[in-house]
PDB file of C-alpha atoms in Angstrom:
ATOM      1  CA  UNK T 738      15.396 -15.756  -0.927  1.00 49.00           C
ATOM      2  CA  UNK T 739      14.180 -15.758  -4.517  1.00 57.00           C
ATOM      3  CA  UNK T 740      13.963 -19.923  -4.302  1.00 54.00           C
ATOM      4  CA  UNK T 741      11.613 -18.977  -1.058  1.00 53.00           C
ATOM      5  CA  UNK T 742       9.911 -15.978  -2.259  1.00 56.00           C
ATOM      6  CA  UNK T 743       8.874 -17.709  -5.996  1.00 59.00           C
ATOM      7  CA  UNK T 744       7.933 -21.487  -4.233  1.00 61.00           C
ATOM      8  CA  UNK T 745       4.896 -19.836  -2.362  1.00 67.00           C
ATOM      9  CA  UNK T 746       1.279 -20.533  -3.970  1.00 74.00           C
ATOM     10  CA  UNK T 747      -1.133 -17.820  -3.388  1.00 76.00           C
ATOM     11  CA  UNK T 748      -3.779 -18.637  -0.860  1.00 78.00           C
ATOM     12  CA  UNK T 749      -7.527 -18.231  -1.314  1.00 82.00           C
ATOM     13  CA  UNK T 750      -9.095 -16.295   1.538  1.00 84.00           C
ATOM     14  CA  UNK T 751     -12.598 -15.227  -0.406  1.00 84.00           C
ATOM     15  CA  UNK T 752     -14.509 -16.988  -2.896  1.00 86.00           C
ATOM     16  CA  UNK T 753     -17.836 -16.650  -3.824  1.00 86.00           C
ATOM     17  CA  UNK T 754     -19.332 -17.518  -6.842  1.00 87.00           C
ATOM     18  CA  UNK T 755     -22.948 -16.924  -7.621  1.00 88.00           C
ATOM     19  CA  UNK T 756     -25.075 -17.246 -11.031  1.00 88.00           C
ATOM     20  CA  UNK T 757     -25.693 -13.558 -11.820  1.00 88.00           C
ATOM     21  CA  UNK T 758     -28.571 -14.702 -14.540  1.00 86.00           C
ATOM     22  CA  UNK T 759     -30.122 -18.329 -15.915  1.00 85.00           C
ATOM     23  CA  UNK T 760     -28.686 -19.522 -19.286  1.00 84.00           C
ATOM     24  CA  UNK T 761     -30.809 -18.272 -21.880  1.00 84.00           C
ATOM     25  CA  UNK T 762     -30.570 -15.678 -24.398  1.00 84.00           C
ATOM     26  CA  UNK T 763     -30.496 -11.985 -23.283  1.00 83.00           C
ATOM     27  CA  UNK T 764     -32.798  -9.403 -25.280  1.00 85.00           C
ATOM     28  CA  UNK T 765     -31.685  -7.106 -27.294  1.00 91.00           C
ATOM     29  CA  UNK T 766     -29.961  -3.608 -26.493  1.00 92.00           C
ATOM     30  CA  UNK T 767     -28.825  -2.939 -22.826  1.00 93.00           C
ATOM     31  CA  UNK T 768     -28.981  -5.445 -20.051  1.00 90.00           C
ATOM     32  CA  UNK T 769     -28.545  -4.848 -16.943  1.00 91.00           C
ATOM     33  CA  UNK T 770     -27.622  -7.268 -14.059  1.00 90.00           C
ATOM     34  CA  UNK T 771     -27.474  -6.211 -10.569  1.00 92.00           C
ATOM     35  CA  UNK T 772     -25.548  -8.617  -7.769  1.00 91.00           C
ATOM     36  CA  UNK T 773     -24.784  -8.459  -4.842  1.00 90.00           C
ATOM     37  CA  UNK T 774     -21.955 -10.864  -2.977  1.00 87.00           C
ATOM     38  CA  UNK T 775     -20.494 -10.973   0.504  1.00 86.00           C
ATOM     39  CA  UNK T 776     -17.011  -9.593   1.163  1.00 88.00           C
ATOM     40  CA  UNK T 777     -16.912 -12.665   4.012  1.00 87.00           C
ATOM     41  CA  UNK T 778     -13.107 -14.597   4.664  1.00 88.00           C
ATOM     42  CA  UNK T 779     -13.472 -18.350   4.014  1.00 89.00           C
ATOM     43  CA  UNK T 780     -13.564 -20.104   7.565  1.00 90.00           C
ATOM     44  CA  UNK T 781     -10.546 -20.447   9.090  1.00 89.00           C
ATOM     45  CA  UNK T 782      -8.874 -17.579   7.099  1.00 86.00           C
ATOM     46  CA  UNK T 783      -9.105 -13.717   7.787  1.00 86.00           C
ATOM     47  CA  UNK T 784      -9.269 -10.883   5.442  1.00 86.00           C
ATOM     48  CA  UNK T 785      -6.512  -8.506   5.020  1.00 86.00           C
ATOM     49  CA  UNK T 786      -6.083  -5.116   2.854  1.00 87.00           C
ATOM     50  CA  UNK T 787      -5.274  -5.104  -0.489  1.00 89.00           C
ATOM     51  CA  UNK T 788      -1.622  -4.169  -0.806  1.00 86.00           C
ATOM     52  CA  UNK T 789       0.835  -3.927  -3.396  1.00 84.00           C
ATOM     53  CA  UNK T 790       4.460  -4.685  -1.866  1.00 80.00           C
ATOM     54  CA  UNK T 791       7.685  -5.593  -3.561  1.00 76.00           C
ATOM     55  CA  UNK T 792       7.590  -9.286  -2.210  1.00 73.00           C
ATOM     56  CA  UNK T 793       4.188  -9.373  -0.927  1.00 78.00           C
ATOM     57  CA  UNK T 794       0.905  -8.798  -2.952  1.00 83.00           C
ATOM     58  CA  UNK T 795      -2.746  -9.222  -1.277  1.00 86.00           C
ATOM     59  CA  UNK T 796      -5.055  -8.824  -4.453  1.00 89.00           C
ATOM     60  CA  UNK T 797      -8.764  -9.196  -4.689  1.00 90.00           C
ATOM     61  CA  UNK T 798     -10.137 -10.120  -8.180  1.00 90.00           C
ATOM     62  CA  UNK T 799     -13.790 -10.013  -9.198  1.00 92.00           C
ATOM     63  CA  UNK T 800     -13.785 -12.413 -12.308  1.00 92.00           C
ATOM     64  CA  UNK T 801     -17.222 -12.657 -14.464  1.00 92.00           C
ATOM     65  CA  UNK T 802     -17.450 -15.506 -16.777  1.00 91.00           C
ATOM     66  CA  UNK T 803     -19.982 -15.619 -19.912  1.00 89.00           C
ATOM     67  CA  UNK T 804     -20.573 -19.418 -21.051  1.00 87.00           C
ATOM     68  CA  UNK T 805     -21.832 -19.242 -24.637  1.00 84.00           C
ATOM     69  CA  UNK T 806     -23.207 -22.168 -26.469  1.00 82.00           C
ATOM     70  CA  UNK T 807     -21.738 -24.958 -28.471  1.00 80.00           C
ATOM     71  CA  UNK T 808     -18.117 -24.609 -29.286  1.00 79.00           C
ATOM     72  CA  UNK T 809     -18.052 -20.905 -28.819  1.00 84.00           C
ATOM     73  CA  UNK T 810     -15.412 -19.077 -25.858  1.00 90.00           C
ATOM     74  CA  UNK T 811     -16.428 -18.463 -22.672  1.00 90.00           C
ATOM     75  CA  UNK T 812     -16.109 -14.705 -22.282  1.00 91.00           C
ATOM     76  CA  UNK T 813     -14.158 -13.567 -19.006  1.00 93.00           C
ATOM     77  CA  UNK T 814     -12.869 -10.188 -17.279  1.00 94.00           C
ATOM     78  CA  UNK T 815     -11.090  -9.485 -14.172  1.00 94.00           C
ATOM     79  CA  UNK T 816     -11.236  -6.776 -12.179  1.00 93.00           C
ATOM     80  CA  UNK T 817      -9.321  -5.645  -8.962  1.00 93.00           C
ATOM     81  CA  UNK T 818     -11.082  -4.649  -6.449  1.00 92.00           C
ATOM     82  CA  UNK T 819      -9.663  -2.695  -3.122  1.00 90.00           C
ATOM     83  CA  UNK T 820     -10.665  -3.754   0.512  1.00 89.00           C
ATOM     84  CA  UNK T 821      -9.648  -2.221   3.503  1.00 85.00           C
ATOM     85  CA  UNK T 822      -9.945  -3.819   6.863  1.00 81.00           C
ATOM     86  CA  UNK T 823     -11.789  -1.382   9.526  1.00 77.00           C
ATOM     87  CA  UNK T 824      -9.939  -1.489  12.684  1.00 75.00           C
ATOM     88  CA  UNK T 825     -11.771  -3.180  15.409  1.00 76.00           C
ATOM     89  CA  UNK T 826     -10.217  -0.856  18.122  1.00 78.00           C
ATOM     90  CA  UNK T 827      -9.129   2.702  17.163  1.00 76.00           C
ATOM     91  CA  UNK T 828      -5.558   3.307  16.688  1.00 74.00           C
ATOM     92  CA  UNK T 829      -3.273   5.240  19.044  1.00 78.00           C
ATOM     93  CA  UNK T 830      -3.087   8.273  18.155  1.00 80.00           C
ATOM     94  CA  UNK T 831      -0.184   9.702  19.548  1.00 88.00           C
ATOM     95  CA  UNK T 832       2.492  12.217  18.465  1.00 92.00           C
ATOM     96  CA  UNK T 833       5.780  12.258  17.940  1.00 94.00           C
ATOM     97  CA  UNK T 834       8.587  15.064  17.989  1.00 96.00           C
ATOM     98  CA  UNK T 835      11.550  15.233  15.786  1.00 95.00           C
ATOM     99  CA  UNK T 836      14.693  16.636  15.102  1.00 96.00           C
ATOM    100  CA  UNK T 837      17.199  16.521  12.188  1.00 94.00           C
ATOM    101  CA  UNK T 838      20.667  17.492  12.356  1.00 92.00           C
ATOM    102  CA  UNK T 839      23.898  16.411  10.873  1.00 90.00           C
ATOM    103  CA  UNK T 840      24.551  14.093  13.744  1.00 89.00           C
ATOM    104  CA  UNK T 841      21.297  12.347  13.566  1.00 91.00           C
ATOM    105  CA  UNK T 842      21.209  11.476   9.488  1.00 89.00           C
ATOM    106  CA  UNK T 843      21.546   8.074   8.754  1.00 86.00           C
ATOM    107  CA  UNK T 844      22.722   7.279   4.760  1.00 83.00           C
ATOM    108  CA  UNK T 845      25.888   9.591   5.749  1.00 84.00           C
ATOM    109  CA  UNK T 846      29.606   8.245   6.332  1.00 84.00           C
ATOM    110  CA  UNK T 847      30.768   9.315   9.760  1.00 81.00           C
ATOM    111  CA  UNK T 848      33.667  10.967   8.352  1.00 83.00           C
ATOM    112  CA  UNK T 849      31.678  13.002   5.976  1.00 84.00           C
ATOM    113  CA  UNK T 850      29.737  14.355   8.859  1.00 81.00           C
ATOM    114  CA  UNK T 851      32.139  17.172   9.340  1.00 83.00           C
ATOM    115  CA  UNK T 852      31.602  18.418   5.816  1.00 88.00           C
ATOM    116  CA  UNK T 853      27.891  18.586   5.819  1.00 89.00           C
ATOM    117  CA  UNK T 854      26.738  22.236   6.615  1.00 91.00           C
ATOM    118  CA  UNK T 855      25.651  22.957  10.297  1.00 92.00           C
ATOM    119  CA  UNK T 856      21.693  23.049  10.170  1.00 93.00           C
ATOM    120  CA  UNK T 857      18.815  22.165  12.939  1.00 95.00           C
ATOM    121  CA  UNK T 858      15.295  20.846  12.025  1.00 95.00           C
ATOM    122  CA  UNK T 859      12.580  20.366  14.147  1.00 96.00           C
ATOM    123  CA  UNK T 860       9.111  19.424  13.989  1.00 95.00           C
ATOM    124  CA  UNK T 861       6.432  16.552  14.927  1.00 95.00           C
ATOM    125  CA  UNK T 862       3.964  14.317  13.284  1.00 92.00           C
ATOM    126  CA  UNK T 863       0.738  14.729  14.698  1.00 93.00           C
ATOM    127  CA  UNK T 864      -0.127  10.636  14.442  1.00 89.00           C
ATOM    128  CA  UNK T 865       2.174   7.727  14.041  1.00 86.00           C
ATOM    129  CA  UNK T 866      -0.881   5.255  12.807  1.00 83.00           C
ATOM    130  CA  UNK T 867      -2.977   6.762   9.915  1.00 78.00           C
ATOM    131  CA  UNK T 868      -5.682   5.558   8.831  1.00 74.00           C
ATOM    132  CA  UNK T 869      -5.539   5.576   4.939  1.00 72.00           C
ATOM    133  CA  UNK T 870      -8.172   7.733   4.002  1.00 77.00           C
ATOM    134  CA  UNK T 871      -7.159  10.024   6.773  1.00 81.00           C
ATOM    135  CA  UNK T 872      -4.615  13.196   5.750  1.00 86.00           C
ATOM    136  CA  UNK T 873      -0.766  12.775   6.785  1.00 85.00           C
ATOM    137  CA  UNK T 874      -0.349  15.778   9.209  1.00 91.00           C
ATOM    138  CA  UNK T 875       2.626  17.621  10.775  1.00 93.00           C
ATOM    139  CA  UNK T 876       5.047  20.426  11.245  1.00 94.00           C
ATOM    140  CA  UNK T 877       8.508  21.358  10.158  1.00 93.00           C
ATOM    141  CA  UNK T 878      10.863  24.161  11.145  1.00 94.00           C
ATOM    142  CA  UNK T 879      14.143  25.129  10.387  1.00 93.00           C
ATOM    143  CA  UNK T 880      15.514  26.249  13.266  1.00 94.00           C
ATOM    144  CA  UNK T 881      19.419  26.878  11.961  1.00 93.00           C
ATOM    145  CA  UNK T 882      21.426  26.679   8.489  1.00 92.00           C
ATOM    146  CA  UNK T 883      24.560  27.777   7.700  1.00 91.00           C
ATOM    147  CA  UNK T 884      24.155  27.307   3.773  1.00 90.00           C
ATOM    148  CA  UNK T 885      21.056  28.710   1.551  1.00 89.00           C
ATOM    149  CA  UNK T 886      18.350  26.208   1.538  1.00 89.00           C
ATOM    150  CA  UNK T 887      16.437  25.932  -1.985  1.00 90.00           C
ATOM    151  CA  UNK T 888      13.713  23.170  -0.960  1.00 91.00           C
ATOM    152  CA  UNK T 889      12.760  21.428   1.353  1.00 92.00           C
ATOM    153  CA  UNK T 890      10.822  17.427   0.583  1.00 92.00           C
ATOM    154  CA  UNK T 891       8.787  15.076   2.730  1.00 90.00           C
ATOM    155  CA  UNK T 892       9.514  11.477   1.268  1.00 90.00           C
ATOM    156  CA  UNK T 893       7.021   8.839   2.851  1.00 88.00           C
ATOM    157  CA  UNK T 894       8.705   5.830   2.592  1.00 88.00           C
ATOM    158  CA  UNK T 895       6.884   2.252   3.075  1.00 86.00           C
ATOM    159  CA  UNK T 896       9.691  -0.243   4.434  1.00 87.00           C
ATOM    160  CA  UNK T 897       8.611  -3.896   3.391  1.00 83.00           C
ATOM    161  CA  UNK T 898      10.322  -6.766   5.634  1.00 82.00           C
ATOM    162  CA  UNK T 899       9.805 -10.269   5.101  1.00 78.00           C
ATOM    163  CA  UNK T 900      11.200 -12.941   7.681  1.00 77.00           C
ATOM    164  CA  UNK T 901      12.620 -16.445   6.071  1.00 73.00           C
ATOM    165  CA  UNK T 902      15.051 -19.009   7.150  1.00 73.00           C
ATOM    166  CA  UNK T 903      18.195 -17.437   6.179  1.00 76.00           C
ATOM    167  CA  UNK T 904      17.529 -13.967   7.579  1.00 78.00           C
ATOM    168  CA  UNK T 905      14.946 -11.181   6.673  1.00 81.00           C
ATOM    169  CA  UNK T 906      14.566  -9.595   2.865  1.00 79.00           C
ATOM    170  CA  UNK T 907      13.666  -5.486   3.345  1.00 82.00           C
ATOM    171  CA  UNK T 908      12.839  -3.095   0.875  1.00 84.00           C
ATOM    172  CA  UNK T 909      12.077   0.711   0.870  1.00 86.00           C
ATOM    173  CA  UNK T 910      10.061   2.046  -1.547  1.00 86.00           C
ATOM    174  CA  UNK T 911       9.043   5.862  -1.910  1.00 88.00           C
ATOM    175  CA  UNK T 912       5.518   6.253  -1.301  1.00 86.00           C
ATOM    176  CA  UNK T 913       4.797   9.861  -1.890  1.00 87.00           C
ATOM    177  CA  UNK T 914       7.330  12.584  -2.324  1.00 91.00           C
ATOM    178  CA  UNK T 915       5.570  15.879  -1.180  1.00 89.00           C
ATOM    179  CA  UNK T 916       8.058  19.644  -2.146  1.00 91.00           C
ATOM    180  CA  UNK T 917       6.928  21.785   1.144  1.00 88.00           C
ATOM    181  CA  UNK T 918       9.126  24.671  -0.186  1.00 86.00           C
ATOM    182  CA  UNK T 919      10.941  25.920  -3.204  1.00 85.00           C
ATOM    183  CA  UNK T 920      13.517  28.942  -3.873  1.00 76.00           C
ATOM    184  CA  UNK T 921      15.513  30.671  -1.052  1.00 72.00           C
ATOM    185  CA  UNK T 922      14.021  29.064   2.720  1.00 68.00           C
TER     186      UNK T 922
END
């Protein structure tokens, strides 16, 4: 996978460059130069939102670039900027119901089921698409324990899969890691 993942070239999907001001000296003090640009995909190509991923990174750089004179450096900065993609259609919003038991965990041996204390969680996330500058909503409740709970934490987790020849590459990575209760539950 590495071979794969470190032959790719990055792809241009945006470009614009404009002249921001004529060569020429600038005054002295402050100057100010306002621009505007359009946040337009290159035809052919479609914008996606910015994301930072373990093997995949859509990125968005603004780069100004000050010629100077003679044999003097051009001057240049980059700067990241964020876009997110409006959805042409709204989401569904729908909700989802869920319980967690002994039986139902995942990263546990079969065998070591029977040693886990008995317990029952239940609860529902109100949306299963959220938008990202929407909250994260839901409920919890413990229904049943037979051992002292001291806290209880939501861990969003963002699961990154990416397809090649020999099979698929997929990493977790911990999002946000939210403590919804501390001390005796």
């Amino acid at each position: 996978f590495e071979a794969f993942y470190s032959s790719i070239k990055p792809m241009t999907v945006l470009r614009s460059d404009i002249e921001i001001q004529k060569p020429g000296r600038f005054p002295s003090g402050k100057t100010e130069l306002p621009f505007e640009l359009p946040v337009e995909a290159l035809p052919g190509m479609k914008l996606v939102e910015t994301y930072h991923g373990v093997y995949v990174t859509i990125t968005y750089m603004l780069t100004c670039t000050m010629q100077r004179r003679g044999f003097s450096k051009s001057l240049t900065s980059e700067l990241e900027f964020i876009v997110e993609v409006p959805s042409p259609e709204a989401l569904p919003n729908e909700a989802v119901d869920f319980k967690i038991n002994p039986q139902s965990l995942e990263n546990v041996r079969t065998s070591s089921v029977g040693v886990i204390p008995k317990f029952n969680i239940s609860g529902k996330l109100h949306k299963t698409n959220c938008a990202i500058n929407q909250p994260f909503t839901g409920e919890l409740t413990v229904e049943a324990s037979e051992s002292e709970i001291s806290s209880i934490e939501l861990q969003l987790v963002r699961v990154e899969t990416v397809s090649y020849a020999e099979g698929k590459a997929r990493e977790a990575t911990e999002i946000l890691n939210l403590q919804l209760a501390d001390g005796d539950v």
